[in-house]
């Protein structure tokens, strides 16, 4: 088994950000710049080759994103301060954690971090398919329980009729009742005209 195809899952210290993919040990084969390869090589956390939805964020409201370029961003957990660098290379995508909130490279990006929960479209377009959200999380549930009952989503009132009775709905009758003769076989204009008119 090669080092670049060993399945791996890593999470930030509080579990809010999860990265899954394959451990990639041959940094020189990433197609990334030499400077970025050096940064990645000096980080003790493994480089993970990711695919679509390889980065999972459980609570976007506790996560910020710093855009580095159209093909790179840093996602940081607001709770544990761990961050993950997401990179789109030539034909491959990668992610690598950096623990305890230190930047991957001092001055790596001058962009101001944006909270993902309030601005999900701030993620660079080329990286969006690599990042997915699972907003049902203990922190989110606890936050929702702390809110006033008035702010909570209420059930639909019993007086609301979601299915309006419409006696003139031929499509509904054809699909869900035996009041109209079903058309079986190939469509011809003359057969349809005789059936419905």
Coordinates of N, CA and C in Angstrom, one line a residue:
X1 N 0.8 -1.2 0.0 CA 0.0 0.0 0.0 C 0.9 1.2 0.0
X2 N 0.6 2.2 -0.8 CA 1.3 3.4 -0.9 C 0.8 4.4 0.1
X3 N 1.7 5.3 0.6 CA 1.4 6.3 1.6 C 0.3 7.3 1.2
X4 N 0.1 7.4 -0.1 CA -0.8 8.4 -0.6 C -2.2 7.9 -0.7
X5 N -2.4 6.6 -0.4 CA -3.8 6.1 -0.6 C -4.3 5.5 0.7
X6 N -3.7 5.9 1.9 CA -4.2 5.4 3.1 C -5.3 6.3 3.6
X7 N -6.6 5.7 3.8 CA -7.7 6.6 4.3 C -7.4 7.2 5.6
X8 N -7.8 8.4 5.8 CA -7.5 9.2 7.0 C -8.7 10.1 7.3
X9 N -9.0 10.3 8.6 CA -10.0 11.3 9.0 C -9.3 12.1 10.2
X10 N -9.4 13.4 10.1 CA -8.8 14.2 11.2 C -9.9 15.2 11.5
X11 N -9.9 15.6 12.8 CA -10.9 16.6 13.3 C -10.1 17.7 14.1
X12 N -10.8 18.9 14.2 CA -10.2 19.9 15.1 C -10.4 19.4 16.5
X13 N -9.8 20.0 17.5 CA -9.9 19.5 18.9 C -11.3 19.4 19.4
X14 N -12.2 20.2 19.0 CA -13.6 20.2 19.5 C -14.5 19.4 18.6
X15 N -14.0 19.0 17.4 CA -14.8 18.1 16.5 C -15.7 18.9 15.6
X16 N -15.6 20.2 15.6 CA -16.5 21.1 14.7 C -16.1 20.9 13.2
X17 N -14.8 20.8 12.9 CA -14.3 20.7 11.5 C -13.7 19.3 11.4
X18 N -14.2 18.6 10.3 CA -13.7 17.2 10.1 C -13.1 17.2 8.6
X19 N -12.0 16.6 8.4 CA -11.4 16.4 7.1 C -11.2 14.9 6.9
X20 N -11.7 14.4 5.7 CA -11.5 13.0 5.4 C -11.0 12.9 4.0
X21 N -10.1 11.9 3.8 CA -9.6 11.7 2.5 C -8.5 10.7 2.6
X22 N -7.4 10.9 1.8 CA -6.3 9.9 1.8 C -5.0 10.7 2.2
X23 N -4.2 10.0 3.1 CA -3.0 10.6 3.5 C -2.0 10.7 2.3
X24 N -1.5 11.8 2.1 CA -0.7 12.1 0.9 C 0.7 12.5 1.4
X25 N 1.7 11.6 1.1 CA 3.1 11.8 1.6 C 4.0 12.4 0.6
X26 N 3.7 12.3 -0.6 CA 4.6 12.8 -1.7 C 4.3 14.3 -2.0
X27 N 4.7 15.2 -1.1 CA 4.4 16.6 -1.3 C 4.9 17.2 -2.6
X28 N 6.0 16.7 -3.1 CA 6.6 17.2 -4.4 C 5.7 16.9 -5.6
X29 N 4.7 16.0 -5.4 CA 3.8 15.6 -6.5 C 2.5 16.3 -6.4
X30 N 2.4 17.3 -5.6 CA 1.1 18.0 -5.4 C 0.8 19.0 -6.5
X31 N 1.8 19.4 -7.2 CA 1.7 20.5 -8.2 C 1.5 21.9 -7.6
X32 N 1.8 22.0 -6.3 CA 1.8 23.2 -5.5 C 3.1 24.0 -5.6
X33 N 3.1 25.2 -5.3 CA 4.3 26.0 -5.4 C 5.3 25.5 -4.4
X34 N 6.6 25.8 -4.6 CA 7.7 25.3 -3.8 C 7.5 25.9 -2.3
X35 N 7.1 27.2 -2.3 CA 6.9 27.8 -1.0 C 5.8 27.1 -0.2
X36 N 4.7 26.8 -0.8 CA 3.6 26.1 -0.2 C 4.0 24.7 0.2
X37 N 4.8 24.0 -0.6 CA 5.3 22.7 -0.3 C 6.1 22.7 1.0
X38 N 6.9 23.8 1.1 CA 7.8 23.9 2.3 C 6.9 24.1 3.6
X39 N 5.9 25.0 3.4 CA 5.0 25.2 4.6 C 4.3 23.9 5.0
X40 N 3.8 23.2 4.0 CA 3.1 21.9 4.3 C 4.1 20.9 4.9
X41 N 5.3 20.9 4.4 CA 6.3 19.9 4.9 C 6.7 20.2 6.3
X42 N 6.7 21.4 6.8 CA 7.1 21.8 8.1 C 6.0 21.6 9.2
X43 N 4.8 21.3 8.7 CA 3.7 21.1 9.6 C 3.6 19.6 10.0
X44 N 3.6 19.3 11.3 CA 3.5 17.9 11.7 C 2.2 17.2 11.4
X45 N 1.1 17.9 11.1 CA -0.1 17.3 10.8 C 0.0 16.8 9.3
X46 N -0.7 15.7 9.0 CA -0.6 15.1 7.7 C -1.3 15.9 6.6
X47 N -0.8 15.8 5.4 CA -1.5 16.4 4.3 C -2.5 15.4 3.8
X48 N -3.7 15.8 3.6 CA -4.8 14.9 3.2 C -5.3 15.3 1.8
X49 N -5.3 14.3 0.9 CA -5.9 14.6 -0.4 C -7.4 14.4 -0.2
X50 N -8.2 15.4 -0.6 CA -9.6 15.3 -0.4 C -10.3 15.4 -1.7
X51 N -11.6 15.0 -1.7 CA -12.5 15.0 -2.8 C -13.7 15.9 -2.4
X52 N -14.7 15.8 -3.2 CA -15.9 16.6 -2.9 C -16.4 16.3 -1.5
X53 N -16.8 17.3 -0.8 CA -17.3 17.3 0.6 C -16.2 16.7 1.5
X54 N -15.0 16.8 1.2 CA -13.9 16.2 2.1 C -13.7 17.0 3.4
X55 N -14.2 18.3 3.4 CA -14.1 19.1 4.6 C -15.6 19.2 5.1
X56 N -15.9 18.8 6.3 CA -17.2 18.8 6.8 C -17.2 19.8 8.0
X57 N -18.1 20.8 8.0 CA -18.2 21.7 9.1 C -19.5 21.5 9.8
X58 N -19.5 21.2 11.1 CA -20.7 20.9 11.8 C -21.5 22.1 12.3
X59 N -20.8 23.2 12.6 CA -21.4 24.4 13.1 C -20.8 25.6 12.4
X60 N -21.4 26.0 11.3 CA -20.8 27.2 10.6 C -20.8 28.4 11.4
X61 N -21.7 28.6 12.4 CA -21.7 29.8 13.2 C -20.5 29.9 14.1
X62 N -19.8 28.8 14.3 CA -18.5 28.7 15.1 C -17.3 28.5 14.2
X63 N -17.4 28.9 13.0 CA -16.3 28.7 12.0 C -16.1 30.0 11.2
X64 N -14.9 30.4 11.0 CA -14.6 31.5 10.2 C -13.7 31.0 9.0
X65 N -13.7 31.8 7.9 CA -12.9 31.5 6.7 C -12.1 32.7 6.3
X66 N -10.9 32.5 6.0 CA -10.0 33.5 5.5 C -9.6 33.1 4.1
X67 N -10.0 33.9 3.1 CA -9.7 33.7 1.7 C -8.2 34.0 1.4
X68 N -7.5 33.1 0.9 CA -6.1 33.3 0.6 C -6.0 33.7 -0.9
X69 N -6.7 32.9 -1.7 CA -6.8 33.1 -3.2 C -8.0 32.4 -3.7
X70 N -8.2 32.4 -5.0 CA -9.3 31.6 -5.6 C -9.2 30.1 -5.4
X71 N -8.0 29.7 -5.1 CA -7.8 28.2 -4.9 C -7.3 27.8 -3.5
X72 N -7.3 28.8 -2.6 CA -6.8 28.5 -1.2 C -7.6 29.3 -0.2
X73 N -8.0 28.6 0.9 CA -8.6 29.3 2.0 C -8.2 28.7 3.3
X74 N -8.3 29.4 4.4 CA -8.0 28.9 5.8 C -9.3 28.9 6.5
X75 N -9.8 27.8 7.0 CA -11.0 27.7 7.8 C -10.6 27.5 9.3
X76 N -11.1 28.3 10.2 CA -10.7 28.2 11.6 C -12.0 28.0 12.4
X77 N -11.8 27.1 13.4 CA -12.8 26.9 14.4 C -12.7 27.9 15.5
X78 N -13.8 28.6 15.8 CA -13.8 29.7 16.7 C -13.7 29.2 18.2
X79 N -14.1 27.9 18.4 CA -14.0 27.3 19.7 C -12.7 26.9 20.2
X80 N -12.0 26.0 19.4 CA -10.7 25.4 19.8 C -9.6 26.1 19.1
X81 N -9.8 27.0 18.1 CA -8.8 27.8 17.4 C -7.9 27.0 16.5
X82 N -8.3 25.7 16.2 CA -7.6 25.0 15.2 C -8.0 25.5 13.8
X83 N -7.1 25.4 12.8 CA -7.5 25.8 11.5 C -7.1 24.8 10.5
X84 N -7.7 24.8 9.3 CA -7.3 23.9 8.3 C -7.1 24.7 7.0
X85 N -6.1 24.4 6.3 CA -5.7 25.0 5.0 C -6.3 24.1 3.9
X86 N -7.2 24.7 3.1 CA -7.8 24.0 2.0 C -7.2 24.5 0.7
X87 N -6.6 23.6 -0.1 CA -5.9 24.0 -1.3 C -6.4 23.2 -2.5
X88 N -6.6 23.9 -3.6 CA -6.9 23.2 -4.9 C -5.6 23.3 -5.7
X89 N -5.0 22.2 -6.0 CA -3.8 22.2 -6.8 C -4.2 21.8 -8.3
X90 N -3.2 21.4 -9.0 CA -3.4 20.9 -10.4 C -4.0 19.5 -10.4
X91 N -5.3 19.4 -10.5 CA -6.0 18.1 -10.6 C -6.2 17.5 -9.3
X92 N -5.8 18.0 -8.2 CA -6.0 17.5 -6.8 C -6.4 18.6 -5.9
X93 N -7.0 18.2 -4.8 CA -7.4 19.1 -3.7 C -6.8 18.5 -2.4
X94 N -6.3 19.4 -1.5 CA -5.7 19.0 -0.3 C -6.2 19.8 0.9
X95 N -6.0 19.2 2.1 CA -6.3 20.0 3.3 C -5.3 19.5 4.3
X96 N -5.0 20.5 5.2 CA -4.0 20.2 6.3 C -4.3 21.1 7.5
X97 N -4.4 20.4 8.7 CA -4.7 21.1 9.9 C -3.5 21.8 10.4
X98 N -3.7 22.9 11.1 CA -2.7 23.6 11.9 C -3.3 23.8 13.3
X99 N -2.7 23.3 14.3 CA -3.3 23.3 15.6 C -3.2 24.6 16.4
X100 N -4.1 24.9 17.2 CA -4.1 26.0 18.2 C -4.1 27.4 17.5
X101 N -4.7 27.5 16.4 CA -5.0 28.8 15.8 C -3.8 29.5 15.2
X102 N -2.6 29.0 15.2 CA -1.5 29.7 14.6 C -1.7 29.7 13.0
X103 N -1.4 30.8 12.4 CA -1.5 30.8 10.9 C -0.6 29.9 10.3
X104 N -0.9 29.4 9.1 CA -0.1 28.5 8.4 C 1.3 29.1 8.0
X105 N 1.2 30.4 7.7 CA 2.4 31.2 7.4 C 2.1 32.6 7.8
X106 N 3.0 33.2 8.6 CA 2.7 34.6 9.0 C 2.6 35.4 7.7
X107 N 1.5 36.2 7.7 CA 1.3 37.0 6.5 C 0.8 36.3 5.3
X108 N 0.4 35.0 5.5 CA -0.1 34.2 4.4 C -1.2 34.8 3.7
X109 N -2.1 35.5 4.4 CA -3.2 36.2 3.8 C -3.5 37.4 4.6
X110 N -3.8 38.5 3.9 CA -4.2 39.7 4.5 C -5.7 39.9 4.6
X111 N -6.4 38.9 4.1 CA -7.8 39.0 4.1 C -8.4 38.9 5.5
X112 N -9.5 39.6 5.8 CA -10.1 39.5 7.1 C -11.0 38.3 7.2
X113 N -10.8 37.5 8.3 CA -11.7 36.3 8.4 C -13.2 36.6 8.4
X114 N -14.0 35.8 7.8 CA -15.4 36.0 7.7 C -16.1 34.8 8.3
X115 N -17.1 35.0 9.2 CA -17.8 33.9 9.8 C -18.6 33.2 8.7
X116 N -18.4 31.9 8.5 CA -19.1 31.1 7.5 C -20.6 31.1 7.7
X117 N -21.0 31.0 8.9 CA -22.4 30.9 9.2 C -23.2 32.1 8.7
X118 N -22.6 33.2 8.6 CA -23.3 34.4 8.2 C -23.0 34.7 6.7
X119 N -22.0 34.1 6.1 CA -21.6 34.4 4.8 C -21.1 33.2 4.1
X120 N -21.9 32.1 3.9 CA -21.4 30.9 3.3 C -20.9 31.1 1.8
X121 N -21.4 32.1 1.1 CA -20.9 32.4 -0.2 C -19.5 33.0 -0.2
X122 N -18.9 33.3 0.9 CA -17.6 33.9 1.0 C -16.5 32.8 0.7
X123 N -16.9 31.6 0.7 CA -15.9 30.5 0.3 C -15.6 30.6 -1.2
X124 N -14.4 30.6 -1.6 CA -14.0 30.8 -3.0 C -14.8 29.7 -3.8
X125 N -15.3 30.2 -4.9 CA -16.2 29.4 -5.8 C -15.5 28.0 -6.1
X126 N -14.3 28.0 -6.4 CA -13.6 26.8 -6.8 C -13.4 25.8 -5.7
X127 N -13.6 26.2 -4.5 CA -13.5 25.4 -3.3 C -14.8 24.9 -2.7
X128 N -15.9 25.5 -3.2 CA -17.2 25.2 -2.5 C -17.6 23.7 -2.5
X129 N -17.3 23.0 -3.6 CA -17.7 21.6 -3.6 C -16.9 20.7 -2.7
X130 N -15.7 21.3 -2.2 CA -14.9 20.5 -1.3 C -15.4 20.6 0.2
X131 N -16.2 21.6 0.5 CA -16.6 21.9 1.8 C -18.1 21.7 1.9
X132 N -18.5 20.9 3.0 CA -20.0 20.7 3.2 C -20.3 21.1 4.6
X133 N -21.6 21.2 4.9 CA -22.1 21.6 6.2 C -23.1 20.6 6.8
X134 N -22.9 20.3 8.0 CA -23.9 19.4 8.8 C -24.2 20.2 10.0
X135 N -25.3 21.0 9.9 CA -25.6 22.0 11.0 C -26.3 21.3 12.2
X136 N -26.6 20.0 12.1 CA -27.2 19.4 13.3 C -26.0 18.9 14.2
X137 N -25.8 19.6 15.2 CA -24.6 19.4 16.1 C -25.0 19.7 17.5
X138 N -24.4 19.1 18.5 CA -24.7 19.4 19.9 C -24.7 20.9 20.2
X139 N -23.7 21.6 19.7 CA -23.6 23.0 20.0 C -24.8 23.8 19.4
X140 N -25.2 23.4 18.2 CA -26.3 24.1 17.5 C -27.6 23.7 18.3
X141 N -27.7 22.5 18.7 CA -28.9 22.1 19.4 C -29.0 22.8 20.8
X142 N -27.9 22.9 21.5 CA -27.8 23.6 22.7 C -28.2 25.1 22.6
X143 N -27.6 25.7 21.5 CA -27.9 27.1 21.2 C -29.4 27.3 20.9
X144 N -30.0 26.4 20.2 CA -31.4 26.5 19.9 C -32.3 26.4 21.1
X145 N -31.9 25.5 22.1 CA -32.6 25.3 23.3 C -32.5 26.5 24.2
X146 N -31.5 27.3 24.1 CA -31.3 28.5 24.9 C -32.2 29.7 24.4
X147 N -32.7 29.6 23.2 CA -33.4 30.7 22.6 C -34.8 30.7 23.2
X148 N -35.5 31.8 23.1 CA -36.9 31.9 23.6 C -37.7 31.0 22.8
X149 N -38.8 30.5 23.4 CA -39.7 29.7 22.7 C -40.4 30.4 21.5
X150 N -40.5 31.7 21.7 CA -41.2 32.5 20.6 C -40.3 32.5 19.3
X151 N -39.0 32.4 19.4 CA -38.2 32.3 18.3 C -38.1 31.0 17.6
X152 N -38.5 29.9 18.3 CA -38.4 28.6 17.8 C -39.4 28.4 16.7
X153 N -39.1 27.5 15.8 CA -40.0 27.2 14.7 C -41.3 26.5 15.3
X154 N -42.4 27.0 15.0 CA -43.6 26.4 15.5 C -44.3 25.5 14.5
X155 N -45.0 24.5 14.9 CA -45.7 23.7 13.9 C -46.7 24.4 13.2
X156 N -47.1 23.9 12.0 CA -48.2 24.5 11.2 C -49.5 24.4 12.0
X157 N -50.2 25.5 12.1 CA -51.5 25.5 12.8 C -52.5 24.5 12.2
X158 N -53.3 23.9 13.0 CA -54.2 22.9 12.6 C -55.2 23.5 11.6
X159 N -55.5 24.8 11.6 CA -56.5 25.3 10.7 C -56.0 25.5 9.3
X160 N -54.7 25.4 9.1 CA -54.1 25.6 7.8 C -54.3 24.3 7.0
X161 N -54.9 24.5 5.8 CA -55.1 23.4 4.9 C -54.0 23.4 3.8
X162 N -53.1 22.5 4.0 CA -52.0 22.4 3.0 C -52.4 21.9 1.7
X163 N -53.4 21.1 1.6 CA -53.9 20.5 0.3 C -55.2 21.2 0.1
X164 N -55.3 22.1 -0.8 CA -56.5 22.8 -1.1 C -57.4 21.8 -2.0
X165 N -58.6 21.7 -1.6 CA -59.5 20.9 -2.4 C -59.8 21.6 -3.7
X166 N -59.5 21.0 -4.8 CA -59.8 21.6 -6.1 C -60.4 20.6 -7.0
X167 N -61.7 20.7 -7.1 CA -62.5 19.7 -7.9 C -62.1 19.7 -9.4
X168 N -61.4 20.7 -9.8 CA -61.1 20.9 -11.2 C -59.6 20.5 -11.5
X169 N -59.0 19.7 -10.6 CA -57.6 19.3 -10.8 C -57.5 18.0 -11.5
X170 N -57.5 18.0 -12.8 CA -57.5 16.7 -13.6 C -56.2 15.9 -13.3
X171 N -55.1 16.6 -13.2 CA -53.8 15.9 -13.0 C -53.8 15.2 -11.7
X172 N -54.4 15.8 -10.6 CA -54.5 15.1 -9.3 C -55.4 13.9 -9.4
X173 N -56.5 14.1 -10.1 CA -57.5 13.0 -10.3 C -56.9 11.8 -11.0
X174 N -56.1 12.1 -12.1 CA -55.5 11.1 -12.9 C -54.5 10.3 -12.1
X175 N -53.7 11.0 -11.3 CA -52.6 10.4 -10.5 C -53.1 9.6 -9.3
X176 N -54.1 10.1 -8.6 CA -54.4 9.6 -7.3 C -55.8 9.1 -7.1
X177 N -56.6 8.9 -8.1 CA -57.9 8.4 -8.0 C -58.3 7.6 -9.2
X178 N -59.4 6.9 -9.1 CA -59.9 6.1 -10.3 C -61.0 6.8 -11.0
X179 N -61.1 8.1 -10.8 CA -62.2 8.9 -11.4 C -62.0 9.1 -12.9
X180 N -60.8 9.0 -13.4 CA -60.4 9.2 -14.8 C -59.8 8.0 -15.3
X181 N -60.0 7.7 -16.5 CA -59.4 6.5 -17.1 C -57.9 6.7 -17.4
X182 N -57.1 5.8 -17.0 CA -55.6 6.0 -17.2 C -55.3 5.7 -18.6
X183 N -54.3 6.5 -19.1 CA -53.8 6.3 -20.5 C -52.6 5.4 -20.4
X184 N -52.7 4.3 -21.1 CA -51.6 3.3 -21.2 C -51.2 3.1 -22.6
X185 N -49.9 3.1 -22.8 CA -49.3 3.0 -24.2 C -48.7 4.2 -24.7
X186 N -48.5 4.2 -26.0 CA -47.8 5.4 -26.6 C -48.8 6.6 -26.7
X187 N -48.2 7.7 -26.7 CA -49.0 9.0 -26.8 C -49.3 9.3 -28.2
X188 N -50.6 9.5 -28.5 CA -50.9 10.1 -29.8 C -51.9 11.2 -29.5
X189 N -51.9 12.2 -30.3 CA -52.8 13.3 -30.1 C -54.2 13.0 -30.1
X190 N -54.6 12.1 -31.0 CA -56.0 11.7 -31.1 C -56.5 10.9 -29.9
X191 N -55.6 10.0 -29.4 CA -56.0 9.2 -28.2 C -56.2 10.1 -27.0
X192 N -55.3 11.1 -26.8 CA -55.4 12.0 -25.7 C -56.6 12.9 -25.8
X193 N -57.0 13.3 -27.0 CA -58.1 14.1 -27.2 C -59.4 13.4 -26.8
X194 N -59.5 12.1 -27.2 CA -60.7 11.4 -26.8 C -60.8 11.1 -25.3
X195 N -59.7 10.9 -24.7 CA -59.7 10.6 -23.3 C -60.1 11.8 -22.4
X196 N -59.6 13.0 -22.7 CA -59.8 14.1 -21.9 C -60.9 15.1 -22.3
X197 N -61.4 15.0 -23.5 CA -62.4 16.0 -23.9 C -63.7 15.3 -24.2

